[in-house]
Each structure stands twice: as structure tokens, then as C-alpha cells.
Amino acid sequence: MDALRPGDPARIGGHRLLGRLGAGGMGVVYLGRTEAGALAAIKVILPEYAGDEDFRTRFRREAEAARRVDSPWAVAVTGADTESETPWLATEFVPGPTLSEVVARCGPLPTRSVHVLGRLLSRALTAVHGAGLVHRDVKPGNVLLTADGPRLIDFGIARAAEATALTATGLVVGTPGFLPPEQATGAGAGAGPEGDVFSLGCLLAYAATGRPPFGSGAVDALLYRTVHDEPDLAGVDDPALRALLGECLTKDPAARPAAADLDTRIAEDVPGDGASADWLPEDVARMIAERSAAMLALPDIEATVNTSATTPAPARRRFLALAAGGAVALGAGTFAAVRLIGDEPDGRSGASPAGRRWVIGVHGDLTGAQKAAGRAQERGVRLAVDRFNSLTDKPFTLAVKVLDDGGDPARSVRVAEEFARDRDVLAVIGPTGDAATGAALPAYDEAVLPLLTVSSLQISYPARVNAAFFQASPSYAALSMPIVNRLLLRPDVERLGVLIDRSGGQAAYQAGYATNLMTPSLTTGTTHPRVVPAGTTDLGPVIADLLGHRSDALFYAGDAAGGARAARALAATPFKGPSMAQHTVMRPEFLERAGETAEGWEFVAPFTDAGGVSGEPGVPGAADFAAAHRKRFGAAPAAWSAEAYDVTGLVAQEVAALVGSATKGGAGPTGSPTATSSGSTPSGGTPSAGTPSADGRPGRAALVAAIAASRYKGISRTYAFDEERQQLVGQDAHLYRAEGGRYRYLGPAPKPKS
């Protein structure tokens, strides 16, 4: 929150103004306090618009609409004067975070939380519709979360269901990604209560999965998908919730349930009067509690001083820090129910003894071809941050910031640039894919921002000046060694048939090429390689060629669909030898398409089984990790989640060591979630990147050097990096087999010869 400016009033409608919460092109939002001590968010229209009769009509309609809604789950109007020379509107001040902020920081909500959210918001919409209104902008940013339930805000574009909109014909009213098809086509004047139900379905899908059901990106693409595509509900595992969302998101407005019907259909208890916040995960409840406690602990505030020459007194300065960031943009027809969002600029959140909160970034593919891996890694990072933040003697608190590149290299560059600009970001985990990683490297290197990828496995990347990139997983070349040992170090195999399917892209080519190259180096065996063009659907002839050249074992490098074709083609022959596929084939699609012919195929993978892939924790520490994952996300951990958890723990270890050395000459906090600690306190890089900030945050170059010198024992492997290329030292990999329609974990893959 900003201090008042010389032109700002000291009082509005019986409210003493305390500061500015936000400003936009049409008005200013202030935080005010009544004589009785109640806080309020007060929206004041700028003088240049107060004389515009059309604008005043919209503002008057906004106030009237908000006053007509009577629900404990919709933020209440506490006062207004739309006819004065300076029109204003006051609402109750809700210190809770928005749903969008909660999901961005804490990840998707568990099923029960989504059910409670849906039931109470349906009641809010029932009140809206009962008042003869349509909200028309139901979205995560317009829902605040409190201990006793959500609050629906922002009636700025709400209108009477039968009224004619005061907008131009064809104007899309609402927020793309959360509006119904009838609004996406520009028929905003015809959108009725059914449209709010569709938007609620989008909102609940977002809460359950962490992403909008029609994706993100360019507005025109979003609108097209909203009108023509089916919603993406992957990750919604609860059958009842998935069915309900499907009904809300149907294209036909008449087929959607009414808001009142949703209330009766969602069989979930709502929070009681005690407001214990037990309907929310612990980290979300903690966020709400911190902000509520900050508001309850406000000191007395002196009379507002309306002069730029006056410095706020210490007590008021503390309050301004607590309320900073609670801004909303204002524009024509926007109703501002203001809330605290974000962290205090000086970091004094009270979340750690040192009062410092820094950020771990997640740069992932959350909506593209590798979205399953990206989402799994996001969850792993969040679990590691949760565990670190649970320590009682931590020297700082961590938060998570997630940005989606959709697997697109161009978007990956923009994501990297955004992370690089954010000085609170200590390090970034990701990207998910090879191409996205290569595109993003220059931005991270220029910013000397540590970047650790667990799933980008190219054999080499362009050398960078500042060496801020760490490949925390074995490359395709490193994985080829246990593949060769598994297939050829047996008495019945002398020749390996290598099928490289270019449908798998560079990953397939590099894996197949490295396996072919390593076979004569590691064994006395030989190979017979074949490359097929991308799009080849009949692999029968190439399988016949491999067997015709006396191949005793087969390795397929490609994608899941091609792997299934290879399995079916091989099953049609008398071949009984061992067959293996690249880990990129290990997807549900392979099992579904290959059917019984998938049985017995093996895979060497860079990711461990932590109780998710096979359901049986196969490595030390995996059981605790799997239990925490199920409790936090309501599902077993997927591939790559444990690896992301590990490298986040590595980063936390090194940051804690640097902070401890800088502040008291010691190591990081006792009871750290790390298993081992390097204990080193290296420094390096440029002064601007290596020098700690005023709040003790380590410089980026110092952290890069610390990670490079670190050694960390995680769930999946021990992490250490070679000095020259900062690639993972060692080739720890894991072996799986397709059995009974699932992937069974067999244990660590064979170690390559030294």
C-alpha cells in the first residue's frame, strides 16, 4: 500500500483514509477506517469521469447491483454515494488471498476443498441470480479465501438479467479462459445465469488442476477453444467432481445445472462457525492466518496527514508494509473489492525468525505435450518447500512461483526473462523439455540465475558465460550405458537391434545413437541400427529386418505410439528375446495401444519410483515422500516428482548454508530437510550477482558457485556436478517392466562399467 498523495482526500463518507491500495485509469481505491474502527475498501471515481453521465450511470448500476446481493459468501457493500460530486463506493475489507494467488503459490486444492468452494460459491451465485443479476466475471481473481469460506467479489460488469448491456455490440465482456461460449462469441448481452455456472465450472477446474480448462495464451485462441474444444480435466481424479464439472462446462447453456441445484448436489460439509479453516490445506490456512493476524495486530493509526512532505510515523509505516500489494486495477465498470495480495515488500511476514521470504521458481510445461512431467515436478517442488517451511528454526521462508511455457521455446524465453527480472527468485527448477531448456538458457545465464533441470536430457548444451545451468539428471548418453549393460551382459545376446523412430524427435535420435555407439565400447557385442522416418505406421518390415540380421535383443527409441506399434509388430514374430524401450515410451498410451503385447517390455528411466509409478516405494525415503504427496495432493507421486523434490532440497540446503555463514558464521538450520550438506560457502560471479542483498538474500553468483560445489543425497540419487560442464556426476538410473497393464519398478538399473 502507498501513502496518500497531496491531492488525495483525508476522509470520504465518514471513513478516515489510511493509504492507497490501488489505482487505475478510472479511479482510486483507498483503505479506510470508520469511526467505529471497521476497515473498508473505498473506490473513488476520478473527477474527470465523475462528470461523464454514461460513466456515472455504469457506476450507479454497479453500486445498485452490489447492494442487491445478500449472501455471506459475497463481499458486502457498506456504503456508497453515487450522486455526489466525487462518487464513491465502500465494501467490507477482506484480508484473505485470492484463489488465483493461492493456486499460484500453493498449487491445486484437494478434492474436499474444491467441493466446499463449489458449494459456497454456488450459494453466492444463487443470491446473485435471485437478485435478478448476472455476475459475468466469475474467475479466480474475483474469489477471496478466508477461514470460514470463500467470498465472491467484483460486480463491476454485473447487470440485470433482462437489461441491455451498456457496451458496444460484439464486445467480449468478462475474462477469457473463464467465460462461457455465449460470451466468447461476443454475445455478452445475451449471457444469462447459465454463463455464470459455466464460469464457476472453469474456476473449480482451475482450483482442482492449477490451470484453466481451456488453456492459456493468446486471447483469440482462448476464445476459439472455449467455443469449440472440450475442457481439459486431466488431473481431476474424483469421479463425482469430474462429472459435475462436465455438466457445468457443457456448451449448451440450457443443459447446465442452475446455481441453486449445485448447492444441493455437492455433498460436502461446509466450514462451521468456528472458522477453523479445516476445509483448506495447511499451507493455505497458514497464509490466511498470517494475513488475518497482521490485520488484528494493527497499531493505532494517527490522523491521516495529507502532505507529501510528511514521513509516516513508525506505527503507520509498519501498517503500510503489512498492507502493501493489496491493489486492484480499476477501469470502466470494474468493482473493486480490495484485499491483501502478495508479500510485504520488506519481507516482514512473520513467517520465519528472520522474517525473510524468497522464491523458488518452477519453469515447466504445464499445458503442452509434457504437461504430466511438468505438473509432477511442480508438485515435487511444492512438497520440498512445504517441508522446509515446516522447520521451526529456519532462517527464511520459501515460496513457489510457477510459470508455464507450454513446451513452446518462444514462450520459454519469455518465462525465463520474467524469472530473471524477479529479484526475489533464488533459483529455478526446470524447464521440462529439451527445446524449451535450450531456448531459455541465455536469459538465465545473463542473469546468473541458477537453473536446475531434472528432465531435459540432451547430450550437450551451448556453453554459457556464467555457468548458471545444472543438468541434474543423466543425459541420453549416460542412460545408454545401463541400457547396453541390461541388454547385452547376458549369455544369450550377441547382437542388439536398435530401432530409432524419428517420431520421437531429438530424444529418440540421441538415445538410439548413443546406445549404438556405446555397445562395442562396453561389451563384446555388436549392433544392427535402423532409422525410420517420422510418421511411419507399419514397423513390421523394419522389425523383420532387425531379426533377419540376427538381433538377439531389441531397443526401441521413440515415442509411446511408436513403441506400441513396435511391440505389436514384434509380437507377430517368433522372437522371444529381451526387448526394451526408451523411457519416453513409458506413458499410459503405450500400455493402452500395445495391450497384451506390452507385457515384458523393459525401460531404463532417469526417474525413481516413489510409490507412484508402480505403487510400491522402491528406494529409501520414498515411503515418507509418497505419504506426504498423497496427503498434500490426494494422489500418488508421478514420474519426476521426487527428482524435483530433491533438487529443491539441494537449493534450500545451499541457501541456508550461505545465509548461516553470512549471519552467524555457521551452517544452515538444524533439522534441515537435506540429508547431507556440503558445508561450503563459496562465492563468485560479479559483485552485483554475488553480493548479498540488504535483507541477507544470497547473491545469485554465490548460489551458483555453492550449487556447483555441493553434494546432496536425495530420494532418487546423490547429486553432485562435474566442474567443467556442471552435469550430474554418476549415471544412477532405474529399471521398470510392463506387467499386468502397469509399470512395475524392478530397482536400480545396472551400473555402467568404469
Short mmCIF file of N, CA, C and O in Angstrom, two decimals, residues 458-497:
data_model
loop_
_atom_site.label_atom_id
_atom_site.label_comp_id
_atom_site.label_asym_id
_atom_site.label_seq_id
_atom_site.Cartn_x
_atom_site.Cartn_y
_atom_site.Cartn_z
N GLN A 458 19.40 -33.58 -23.00
CA GLN A 458 20.28 -33.52 -24.17
C GLN A 458 21.71 -33.86 -23.80
O GLN A 458 22.17 -33.60 -22.68
N ILE A 459 22.41 -34.40 -24.76
CA ILE A 459 23.80 -34.80 -24.51
C ILE A 459 24.67 -33.58 -24.24
O ILE A 459 25.58 -33.63 -23.41
N SER A 460 24.38 -32.46 -24.88
CA SER A 460 25.18 -31.26 -24.62
C SER A 460 24.32 -30.03 -24.89
O SER A 460 23.34 -30.08 -25.63
N TYR A 461 24.73 -28.94 -24.27
CA TYR A 461 24.10 -27.63 -24.45
C TYR A 461 25.19 -26.62 -24.74
O TYR A 461 26.35 -26.81 -24.35
N PRO A 462 24.84 -25.52 -25.41
CA PRO A 462 25.86 -24.49 -25.67
C PRO A 462 26.47 -23.99 -24.37
O PRO A 462 25.77 -23.76 -23.39
N ALA A 463 27.76 -23.83 -24.35
CA ALA A 463 28.44 -23.31 -23.16
C ALA A 463 28.01 -21.87 -22.91
O ALA A 463 27.85 -21.07 -23.84
N ARG A 464 27.80 -21.52 -21.64
CA ARG A 464 27.37 -20.18 -21.27
C ARG A 464 28.45 -19.52 -20.43
O ARG A 464 29.25 -20.17 -19.75
N VAL A 465 28.44 -18.20 -20.43
CA VAL A 465 29.49 -17.43 -19.76
C VAL A 465 29.48 -17.65 -18.26
O VAL A 465 30.51 -17.86 -17.63
N ASN A 466 28.32 -17.59 -17.64
CA ASN A 466 28.24 -17.60 -16.19
C ASN A 466 27.96 -18.98 -15.59
O ASN A 466 27.89 -19.12 -14.37
N ALA A 467 27.77 -19.98 -16.42
CA ALA A 467 27.61 -21.37 -15.97
C ALA A 467 26.57 -21.51 -14.87
O ALA A 467 26.81 -22.13 -13.84
N ALA A 468 25.39 -20.93 -15.10
CA ALA A 468 24.33 -20.98 -14.09
C ALA A 468 23.39 -22.17 -14.29
O ALA A 468 22.42 -22.31 -13.55
N PHE A 469 23.68 -23.03 -15.27
CA PHE A 469 22.79 -24.13 -15.63
C PHE A 469 23.33 -25.46 -15.12
O PHE A 469 24.50 -25.79 -15.31
N PHE A 470 22.45 -26.25 -14.46
CA PHE A 470 22.82 -27.55 -13.92
C PHE A 470 21.87 -28.61 -14.48
O PHE A 470 20.66 -28.51 -14.30
N GLN A 471 22.44 -29.61 -15.15
CA GLN A 471 21.65 -30.73 -15.66
C GLN A 471 21.64 -31.80 -14.57
O GLN A 471 22.57 -32.59 -14.44
N ALA A 472 20.58 -31.80 -13.77
CA ALA A 472 20.51 -32.65 -12.57
C ALA A 472 19.89 -34.00 -12.87
O ALA A 472 19.08 -34.51 -12.08
N SER A 473 20.22 -34.57 -13.99
CA SER A 473 19.70 -35.88 -14.38
C SER A 473 20.64 -36.45 -15.44
O SER A 473 21.29 -35.69 -16.17
N PRO A 474 20.76 -37.77 -15.52
CA PRO A 474 21.63 -38.34 -16.54
C PRO A 474 21.15 -38.01 -17.95
O PRO A 474 19.95 -37.99 -18.22
N SER A 475 22.09 -37.73 -18.84
CA SER A 475 21.75 -37.41 -20.22
C SER A 475 21.37 -38.67 -20.98
O SER A 475 21.49 -39.80 -20.48
N TYR A 476 20.90 -38.47 -22.21
CA TYR A 476 20.57 -39.63 -23.05
C TYR A 476 21.79 -40.52 -23.23
O TYR A 476 21.68 -41.75 -23.28
N ALA A 477 22.98 -39.92 -23.33
CA ALA A 477 24.20 -40.70 -23.48
C ALA A 477 24.48 -41.51 -22.22
O ALA A 477 24.84 -42.70 -22.29
N ALA A 478 24.30 -40.87 -21.05
CA ALA A 478 24.54 -41.58 -19.80
C ALA A 478 23.54 -42.73 -19.62
O ALA A 478 23.90 -43.80 -19.11
N LEU A 479 22.31 -42.53 -20.02
CA LEU A 479 21.30 -43.58 -19.90
C LEU A 479 21.57 -44.75 -20.83
O LEU A 479 21.10 -45.87 -20.58
N SER A 480 22.29 -44.52 -21.90
CA SER A 480 22.55 -45.61 -22.84
C SER A 480 23.44 -46.69 -22.22
O SER A 480 23.36 -47.86 -22.61
N MET A 481 24.26 -46.31 -21.25
CA MET A 481 25.17 -47.29 -20.65
C MET A 481 24.43 -48.37 -19.88
O MET A 481 24.67 -49.57 -20.10
N PRO A 482 23.52 -48.02 -18.96
CA PRO A 482 22.75 -49.11 -18.31
C PRO A 482 21.84 -49.85 -19.28
O PRO A 482 21.55 -51.04 -19.07
N ILE A 483 21.41 -49.21 -20.35
CA ILE A 483 20.61 -49.91 -21.37
C ILE A 483 21.45 -51.02 -22.01
O ILE A 483 21.01 -52.17 -22.14
N VAL A 484 22.66 -50.66 -22.41
CA VAL A 484 23.54 -51.65 -23.05
C VAL A 484 23.87 -52.78 -22.09
O VAL A 484 23.83 -53.97 -22.45
N ASN A 485 24.19 -52.43 -20.84
CA ASN A 485 24.53 -53.47 -19.87
C ASN A 485 23.36 -54.41 -19.61
O ASN A 485 23.52 -55.63 -19.51
N ARG A 486 22.16 -53.83 -19.51
CA ARG A 486 20.98 -54.66 -19.23
C ARG A 486 20.70 -55.63 -20.37
O ARG A 486 20.31 -56.78 -20.15
N LEU A 487 20.89 -55.19 -21.61
CA LEU A 487 20.50 -56.00 -22.76
C LEU A 487 21.59 -56.94 -23.24
O LEU A 487 21.29 -58.02 -23.78
N LEU A 488 22.86 -56.56 -23.07
CA LEU A 488 23.94 -57.34 -23.69
C LEU A 488 24.79 -58.13 -22.72
O LEU A 488 25.54 -59.03 -23.15
N LEU A 489 24.76 -57.79 -21.44
CA LEU A 489 25.57 -58.56 -20.50
C LEU A 489 24.81 -59.79 -20.03
O LEU A 489 24.48 -59.97 -18.87
N ARG A 490 24.51 -60.64 -20.98
CA ARG A 490 23.84 -61.91 -20.73
C ARG A 490 24.32 -62.90 -21.79
O ARG A 490 24.65 -62.50 -22.92
N PRO A 491 24.33 -64.16 -21.47
CA PRO A 491 24.95 -65.13 -22.40
C PRO A 491 24.19 -65.35 -23.70
O PRO A 491 24.79 -65.82 -24.69
N ASP A 492 22.91 -65.03 -23.73
CA ASP A 492 22.12 -65.35 -24.92
C ASP A 492 22.00 -64.18 -25.90
O ASP A 492 21.23 -64.26 -26.86
N VAL A 493 22.71 -63.08 -25.67
CA VAL A 493 22.61 -61.92 -26.56
C VAL A 493 23.99 -61.54 -27.07
O VAL A 493 24.92 -61.30 -26.29
N GLU A 494 24.12 -61.48 -28.39
CA GLU A 494 25.36 -61.04 -29.02
C GLU A 494 25.16 -59.81 -29.90
O GLU A 494 26.08 -59.03 -30.09
N ARG A 495 23.95 -59.66 -30.43
CA ARG A 495 23.70 -58.52 -31.31
C ARG A 495 22.43 -57.82 -30.88
O ARG A 495 21.40 -58.46 -30.63
N LEU A 496 22.52 -56.50 -30.82
CA LEU A 496 21.39 -55.66 -30.40
C LEU A 496 20.81 -54.94 -31.60
O LEU A 496 21.52 -54.20 -32.31
N GLY A 497 19.53 -55.14 -31.85
CA GLY A 497 18.84 -54.37 -32.88
C GLY A 497 18.37 -53.04 -32.29
O GLY A 497 17.68 -53.03 -31.26
#
